mmCIF file of C-alpha atoms in Angstrom:
data_model
loop_
_atom_site.group_PDB
_atom_site.id
_atom_site.type_symbol
_atom_site.label_atom_id
_atom_site.label_comp_id
_atom_site.label_asym_id
_atom_site.label_seq_id
_atom_site.Cartn_x
_atom_site.Cartn_y
_atom_site.Cartn_z
ATOM 1 C CA MET A 1 -0.300 115.595 9.954
ATOM 2 C CA LYS A 2 -3.706 114.498 10.864
ATOM 3 C CA TYR A 3 -3.552 111.876 7.791
ATOM 4 C CA LEU A 4 -0.444 110.406 8.766
ATOM 5 C CA ILE A 5 -1.863 109.906 12.664
ATOM 6 C CA ILE A 6 -4.855 108.362 10.759
ATOM 7 C CA PHE A 7 -3.066 105.654 8.727
ATOM 8 C CA VAL A 8 -0.610 104.721 11.182
ATOM 9 C CA SER A 9 -3.793 104.144 13.486
ATOM 10 C CA LEU A 10 -5.461 102.237 10.614
ATOM 11 C CA LEU A 11 -1.919 100.324 10.166
ATOM 12 C CA GLY A 12 -1.839 99.677 13.938
ATOM 13 C CA LEU A 13 -5.191 97.849 13.587
ATOM 14 C CA VAL A 14 -4.397 95.933 10.687
ATOM 15 C CA SER A 15 -1.219 94.778 12.498
ATOM 16 C CA CYS A 16 -3.025 93.753 15.454
ATOM 17 C CA ALA A 17 -5.539 91.517 13.677
ATOM 18 C CA GLY A 18 -2.185 89.555 12.079
ATOM 19 C CA ILE A 19 -2.127 88.453 8.200
ATOM 20 C CA ARG A 20 -5.568 87.197 7.097
ATOM 21 C CA GLU A 21 -5.620 86.045 3.614
ATOM 22 C CA GLU A 22 -6.678 83.398 0.768
ATOM 23 C CA VAL A 23 -4.431 80.849 -0.089
ATOM 24 C CA LYS A 24 -4.277 78.666 -3.070
ATOM 25 C CA TYR A 25 -2.698 75.037 -4.096
ATOM 26 C CA GLU A 26 -3.127 72.323 -6.218
ATOM 27 C CA VAL A 27 -3.670 68.293 -5.698
ATOM 28 C CA ASN A 28 -3.527 66.294 -8.919
ATOM 29 C CA GLY A 29 -3.804 69.372 -10.975
ATOM 30 C CA GLN A 30 -7.217 70.654 -9.741
ATOM 31 C CA GLU A 31 -7.115 74.388 -7.680
ATOM 32 C CA HIS A 32 -8.163 74.370 -3.912
ATOM 33 C CA LYS A 33 -8.729 77.696 -2.171
ATOM 34 C CA GLY A 34 -7.895 77.618 1.632
ATOM 35 C CA TYR A 35 -7.927 80.582 4.141
ATOM 36 C CA TYR A 36 -4.856 81.548 6.397
ATOM 37 C CA ALA A 37 -5.072 83.629 9.261
ATOM 38 C CA ALA A 38 -1.982 84.385 11.333
ATOM 39 C CA PRO A 39 -1.442 85.172 14.932
ATOM 40 C CA ASN A 40 0.023 88.546 15.980
ATOM 41 C CA GLY A 41 3.442 88.788 16.985
ATOM 42 C CA GLY A 42 6.692 87.007 16.113
ATOM 43 C CA GLY A 43 8.497 83.521 16.829
ATOM 44 C CA LEU A 44 7.740 80.237 16.721
ATOM 45 C CA LYS A 45 4.193 79.313 17.284
ATOM 46 C CA PRO A 46 2.096 76.083 16.461
ATOM 47 C CA GLY A 47 0.054 75.644 13.540
ATOM 48 C CA VAL A 48 -3.906 74.364 13.387
ATOM 49 C CA ILE A 49 -5.548 72.796 10.599
ATOM 50 C CA VAL A 50 -9.337 73.614 10.209
ATOM 51 C CA VAL A 51 -11.680 71.425 8.205
ATOM 52 C CA HIS A 52 -14.995 72.494 7.495
ATOM 53 C CA GLU A 53 -18.535 70.883 7.436
ATOM 54 C CA TRP A 54 -19.945 69.434 4.278
ATOM 55 C CA TRP A 55 -21.611 72.585 3.004
ATOM 56 C CA GLY A 56 -17.930 73.380 1.906
ATOM 57 C CA HIS A 57 -15.219 75.996 2.410
ATOM 58 C CA ASN A 58 -17.768 78.557 3.478
ATOM 59 C CA GLU A 59 -17.548 81.510 5.826
ATOM 60 C CA TYR A 60 -17.800 79.746 9.212
ATOM 61 C CA VAL A 61 -14.883 77.661 8.845
ATOM 62 C CA ARG A 62 -12.782 81.341 8.067
ATOM 63 C CA LYS A 63 -14.537 82.810 11.456
ATOM 64 C CA ARG A 64 -12.979 79.743 13.208
ATOM 65 C CA ALA A 65 -9.661 80.581 11.795
ATOM 66 C CA ARG A 66 -9.560 83.901 12.622
ATOM 67 C CA GLN A 67 -10.389 82.805 16.315
ATOM 68 C CA LEU A 68 -7.737 80.220 16.501
ATOM 69 C CA SER A 69 -5.369 83.416 15.143
ATOM 70 C CA LYS A 70 -6.394 85.389 17.954
ATOM 71 C CA MET A 71 -5.461 82.577 20.834
ATOM 72 C CA GLY A 72 -2.092 82.470 19.193
ATOM 73 C CA TYR A 73 -1.925 80.068 16.371
ATOM 74 C CA HIS A 74 -1.578 80.198 12.741
ATOM 75 C CA ALA A 75 -4.711 78.671 11.506
ATOM 76 C CA LEU A 76 -5.462 77.390 7.727
ATOM 77 C CA ALA A 77 -9.023 76.640 7.035
ATOM 78 C CA LEU A 78 -8.587 73.806 3.820
ATOM 79 C CA ASP A 79 -10.605 72.676 0.703
ATOM 80 C CA MET A 80 -11.521 69.336 0.764
ATOM 81 C CA TYR A 81 -13.588 69.524 -2.256
ATOM 82 C CA GLY A 82 -11.508 71.643 -4.580
ATOM 83 C CA GLU A 83 -12.002 74.638 -6.535
ATOM 84 C CA GLY A 84 -13.397 75.887 -3.449
ATOM 85 C CA LYS A 85 -16.769 74.239 -4.053
ATOM 86 C CA LYS A 86 -19.613 75.125 -1.108
ATOM 87 C CA THR A 87 -23.270 74.831 -1.152
ATOM 88 C CA SER A 88 -26.267 75.618 0.889
ATOM 89 C CA HIS A 89 -28.048 72.820 0.131
ATOM 90 C CA PRO A 90 -27.885 69.561 2.154
ATOM 91 C CA LYS A 91 -28.818 67.428 -1.059
ATOM 92 C CA GLU A 92 -25.667 68.756 -2.837
ATOM 93 C CA ALA A 93 -23.496 68.597 0.526
ATOM 94 C CA LYS A 94 -24.223 65.470 1.225
ATOM 95 C CA LYS A 95 -23.043 64.167 -2.327
ATOM 96 C CA PHE A 96 -19.950 66.494 -2.103
ATOM 97 C CA ALA A 97 -18.954 64.808 1.010
ATOM 98 C CA MET A 98 -19.743 61.555 -0.048
ATOM 99 C CA MET A 99 -17.589 61.605 -3.131
ATOM 100 C CA SER A 100 -14.972 62.768 -0.537
ATOM 101 C CA MET A 101 -15.623 59.849 1.587
ATOM 102 C CA LYS A 102 -15.399 57.618 -1.259
ATOM 103 C CA ASP A 103 -11.639 58.322 -2.192
ATOM 104 C CA PRO A 104 -9.772 58.429 0.887
ATOM 105 C CA GLU A 105 -6.255 58.504 -0.923
ATOM 106 C CA LEU A 106 -7.425 62.077 -2.293
ATOM 107 C CA ALA A 107 -8.873 63.058 0.528
ATOM 108 C CA LYS A 108 -5.468 62.265 2.593
ATOM 109 C CA LYS A 109 -3.499 64.241 -0.194
ATOM 110 C CA ARG A 110 -6.217 66.957 0.593
ATOM 111 C CA PHE A 111 -5.145 67.174 3.466
ATOM 112 C CA LEU A 112 -1.754 66.320 3.520
ATOM 113 C CA LYS A 113 -1.033 69.300 0.868
ATOM 114 C CA ALA A 114 -2.917 72.076 2.633
ATOM 115 C CA LEU A 115 -0.655 70.895 6.045
ATOM 116 C CA GLU A 116 2.312 71.366 3.908
ATOM 117 C CA VAL A 117 1.416 74.783 2.749
ATOM 118 C CA LEU A 118 0.444 75.601 6.423
ATOM 119 C CA LYS A 119 4.011 74.636 7.574
ATOM 120 C CA SER A 120 5.704 76.844 4.532
ATOM 121 C CA LYS A 121 3.977 80.113 6.582
ATOM 122 C CA GLU A 122 6.342 82.169 8.302
ATOM 123 C CA GLY A 123 6.607 81.566 12.245
ATOM 124 C CA VAL A 124 4.631 78.261 12.063
ATOM 125 C CA ASP A 125 6.165 75.659 14.146
ATOM 126 C CA PRO A 126 6.262 72.281 12.324
ATOM 127 C CA LYS A 127 6.607 70.387 15.247
ATOM 128 C CA LYS A 128 3.819 71.574 16.714
ATOM 129 C CA ILE A 129 0.630 71.161 14.557
ATOM 130 C CA ALA A 130 -3.075 70.314 15.344
ATOM 131 C CA ALA A 131 -6.239 69.833 13.529
ATOM 132 C CA ILE A 132 -9.834 71.074 14.096
ATOM 133 C CA GLY A 133 -12.943 69.632 12.389
ATOM 134 C CA TYR A 134 -16.879 70.347 12.247
ATOM 135 C CA CYS A 135 -19.110 67.594 11.273
ATOM 136 C CA PHE A 136 -18.023 66.623 7.891
ATOM 137 C CA GLY A 137 -14.587 68.218 8.975
ATOM 138 C CA GLY A 138 -14.653 65.916 12.277
ATOM 139 C CA ALA A 139 -14.863 62.469 10.516
ATOM 140 C CA VAL A 140 -11.972 63.799 8.190
ATOM 141 C CA VAL A 141 -9.481 65.068 11.191
ATOM 142 C CA LEU A 142 -10.120 61.768 12.869
ATOM 143 C CA ASN A 143 -10.000 59.664 9.780
ATOM 144 C CA MET A 144 -6.287 61.509 9.289
ATOM 145 C CA ALA A 145 -5.199 60.499 12.450
ATOM 146 C CA ARG A 146 -6.189 56.979 11.673
ATOM 147 C CA ALA A 147 -4.100 57.675 8.591
ATOM 148 C CA GLY A 148 -0.805 57.878 10.521
ATOM 149 C CA VAL A 149 -0.698 61.696 9.891
ATOM 150 C CA ASP A 150 1.965 63.126 12.302
ATOM 151 C CA LEU A 151 -0.495 65.682 14.160
ATOM 152 C CA ASP A 152 0.041 66.114 18.024
ATOM 153 C CA ALA A 153 -3.791 66.832 18.601
ATOM 154 C CA VAL A 154 -6.961 66.295 17.275
ATOM 155 C CA VAL A 155 -10.362 67.816 17.887
ATOM 156 C CA SER A 156 -13.924 66.485 16.484
ATOM 157 C CA PHE A 157 -16.690 68.929 16.809
ATOM 158 C CA HIS A 158 -20.048 66.862 16.308
ATOM 159 C CA GLY A 159 -18.056 64.629 13.859
ATOM 160 C CA SER A 160 -18.936 61.077 12.267
ATOM 161 C CA LEU A 161 -17.265 58.402 14.474
ATOM 162 C CA LYS A 162 -17.214 55.388 12.116
ATOM 163 C CA THR A 163 -14.579 54.119 10.010
ATOM 164 C CA LYS A 164 -13.829 51.139 7.933
ATOM 165 C CA LYS A 165 -10.251 51.095 8.655
ATOM 166 C CA PRO A 166 -10.133 51.134 12.720
ATOM 167 C CA ALA A 167 -6.635 52.405 14.265
ATOM 168 C CA LYS A 168 -4.166 50.010 15.049
ATOM 169 C CA LYS A 169 -1.615 51.016 17.789
ATOM 170 C CA GLY A 170 0.936 53.136 16.728
ATOM 171 C CA ASP A 171 -0.927 54.931 13.864
ATOM 172 C CA ILE A 172 -2.211 58.094 15.952
ATOM 173 C CA LYS A 173 0.209 59.977 16.955
ATOM 174 C CA GLY A 174 -1.204 62.640 19.086
ATOM 175 C CA LYS A 175 -4.098 62.914 21.562
ATOM 176 C CA VAL A 176 -7.649 62.796 20.240
ATOM 177 C CA LEU A 177 -10.736 64.832 21.433
ATOM 178 C CA VAL A 178 -14.058 64.311 20.335
ATOM 179 C CA LEU A 179 -16.991 66.863 21.252
ATOM 180 C CA ASN A 180 -20.123 65.235 20.823
ATOM 181 C CA GLY A 181 -23.908 66.325 20.971
ATOM 182 C CA ALA A 182 -25.384 63.881 23.657
ATOM 183 C CA GLU A 183 -28.735 63.995 21.425
ATOM 184 C CA ASP A 184 -27.473 64.075 18.329
ATOM 185 C CA PRO A 185 -29.544 61.620 16.551
ATOM 186 C CA MET A 186 -26.620 61.130 13.885
ATOM 187 C CA ILE A 187 -24.222 59.475 16.498
ATOM 188 C CA THR A 188 -25.759 56.473 17.897
ATOM 189 C CA GLN A 189 -24.511 54.475 21.041
ATOM 190 C CA ALA A 190 -23.178 51.844 19.126
ATOM 191 C CA ASP A 191 -21.012 54.340 17.215
ATOM 192 C CA ILE A 192 -19.559 55.780 20.643
ATOM 193 C CA LYS A 193 -19.032 52.395 22.171
ATOM 194 C CA ALA A 194 -17.385 51.386 18.955
ATOM 195 C CA PHE A 195 -15.145 54.307 18.823
ATOM 196 C CA LYS A 196 -13.882 54.168 22.354
ATOM 197 C CA SER A 197 -13.394 50.495 21.904
ATOM 198 C CA GLU A 198 -11.314 51.468 18.846
ATOM 199 C CA MET A 199 -9.148 53.888 21.012
ATOM 200 C CA ARG A 200 -8.865 51.457 23.791
ATOM 201 C CA LYS A 201 -7.477 48.994 21.844
ATOM 202 C CA ALA A 202 -5.188 51.047 19.755
ATOM 203 C CA GLN A 203 -4.003 52.700 22.885
ATOM 204 C CA VAL A 204 -4.578 56.499 22.088
ATOM 205 C CA SER A 205 -4.990 58.887 24.521
ATOM 206 C CA TYR A 206 -8.516 60.138 23.849
ATOM 207 C CA GLU A 207 -11.326 62.171 25.459
ATOM 208 C CA PHE A 208 -14.696 61.971 24.882
ATOM 209 C CA ILE A 209 -17.180 64.758 26.288
ATOM 210 C CA ASN A 210 -21.155 64.735 25.598
ATOM 211 C CA TYR A 211 -22.938 67.875 25.531
ATOM 212 C CA PRO A 212 -26.406 67.331 27.258
ATOM 213 C CA GLY A 213 -29.229 68.532 25.344
ATOM 214 C CA ALA A 214 -26.949 69.220 21.868
ATOM 215 C CA VAL A 215 -28.055 67.776 18.406
ATOM 216 C CA HIS A 216 -25.387 67.509 15.704
ATOM 217 C CA ALA A 217 -24.188 71.029 14.340
ATOM 218 C CA PHE A 218 -24.668 72.784 17.718
ATOM 219 C CA THR A 219 -21.687 74.649 17.413
ATOM 220 C CA ASN A 220 -22.731 76.462 14.355
ATOM 221 C CA PRO A 221 -25.145 79.519 15.055
ATOM 222 C CA GLY A 222 -26.816 79.050 11.354
ATOM 223 C CA ALA A 223 -27.753 75.458 12.004
ATOM 224 C CA THR A 224 -31.538 75.924 13.819
ATOM 225 C CA ALA A 225 -32.505 78.033 10.751
ATOM 226 C CA VAL A 226 -31.076 75.305 8.286
ATOM 227 C CA GLY A 227 -32.752 72.593 10.479
ATOM 228 C CA ASN A 228 -35.932 74.356 10.160
ATOM 229 C CA LYS A 229 -35.884 75.048 6.315
ATOM 230 C CA TYR A 230 -34.671 71.618 5.329
ATOM 231 C CA ASP A 231 -36.240 69.207 8.441
ATOM 232 C CA LEU A 232 -33.028 68.293 9.611
ATOM 233 C CA PRO A 233 -31.975 66.969 13.033
ATOM 234 C CA VAL A 234 -29.487 70.169 13.595
ATOM 235 C CA ALA A 235 -29.725 73.063 16.052
ATOM 236 C CA TYR A 236 -27.266 75.669 17.657
ATOM 237 C CA HIS A 237 -26.679 74.927 21.200
ATOM 238 C CA GLU A 238 -24.986 78.571 22.718
ATOM 239 C CA GLU A 239 -23.744 76.785 26.044
ATOM 240 C CA SER A 240 -22.769 73.933 24.278
ATOM 241 C CA ASP A 241 -20.727 75.644 21.807
ATOM 242 C CA LYS A 242 -18.977 77.945 24.056
ATOM 243 C CA SER A 243 -18.006 74.812 26.609
ATOM 244 C CA SER A 244 -16.426 73.080 23.499
ATOM 245 C CA TRP A 245 -14.477 75.480 22.331
ATOM 246 C CA LYS A 246 -13.400 76.519 26.189
ATOM 247 C CA THR A 247 -12.453 72.789 26.261
ATOM 248 C CA MET A 248 -10.593 72.814 22.798
ATOM 249 C CA GLU A 249 -8.637 76.133 23.929
ATOM 250 C CA ASN A 250 -7.496 74.122 27.447
ATOM 251 C CA PHE A 251 -6.828 70.925 25.407
ATOM 252 C CA LEU A 252 -4.566 72.680 22.909
ATOM 253 C CA ARG A 253 -2.725 75.038 25.284
ATOM 254 C CA VAL A 254 -1.253 71.486 26.790
ATOM 255 C CA GLU A 255 -0.608 69.513 23.849
ATOM 256 C CA LEU A 256 0.830 72.112 21.772
ATOM 257 C CA ARG A 257 2.864 73.525 24.310
#
């Protein structure tokens, strides 16, 4: 009887946590490795695609997927490089990111396939889908929105704003939220001005928030150590991390209701 009680208790813990699983899918014959986190409870619930930083599909992006699932969303952390490639060295990360950005059609295929996988999961409401991304991933979700991917909401955390193909009226389907570090040297005032102009001309409903004192990668607790090690202008900013996440929570609650 004692062992039965223990088993039932453990089963309850697993149930409360929801499904956590690695997912594999193919794009152009290449295997991609994602991570899926489901919310607790039944019924149809919104889905959120999570796009990793330039480091690749690592534990950080999986943690964000789990956080989203606890908020009641089906979350899929995708793989934008293929074969689950990841690195801890900025030189290799830059190489991975540039290869992805140089082939926007392949990038879109990878994103759309992950979106297809997410929508295929039991309990996902295919009519309520958002995408969030960090750094490289922030640029990816903005570019997917510009490319006309049907997303109800898009959130970019300290992502690049530049584009060679500005959005036109009707391209971006949902609302856009950009959460930026005010002291980020990688995002210039000219970039911000151009982005805001692009959104206005395309008649996109958007919100742009600057966080004082925050630099690039301000949401990642490991950023400060990386910045010190490689002399990069990246650092964690706890206040901005918590504030931006709360802003995203409220944003998704409204846009995916």
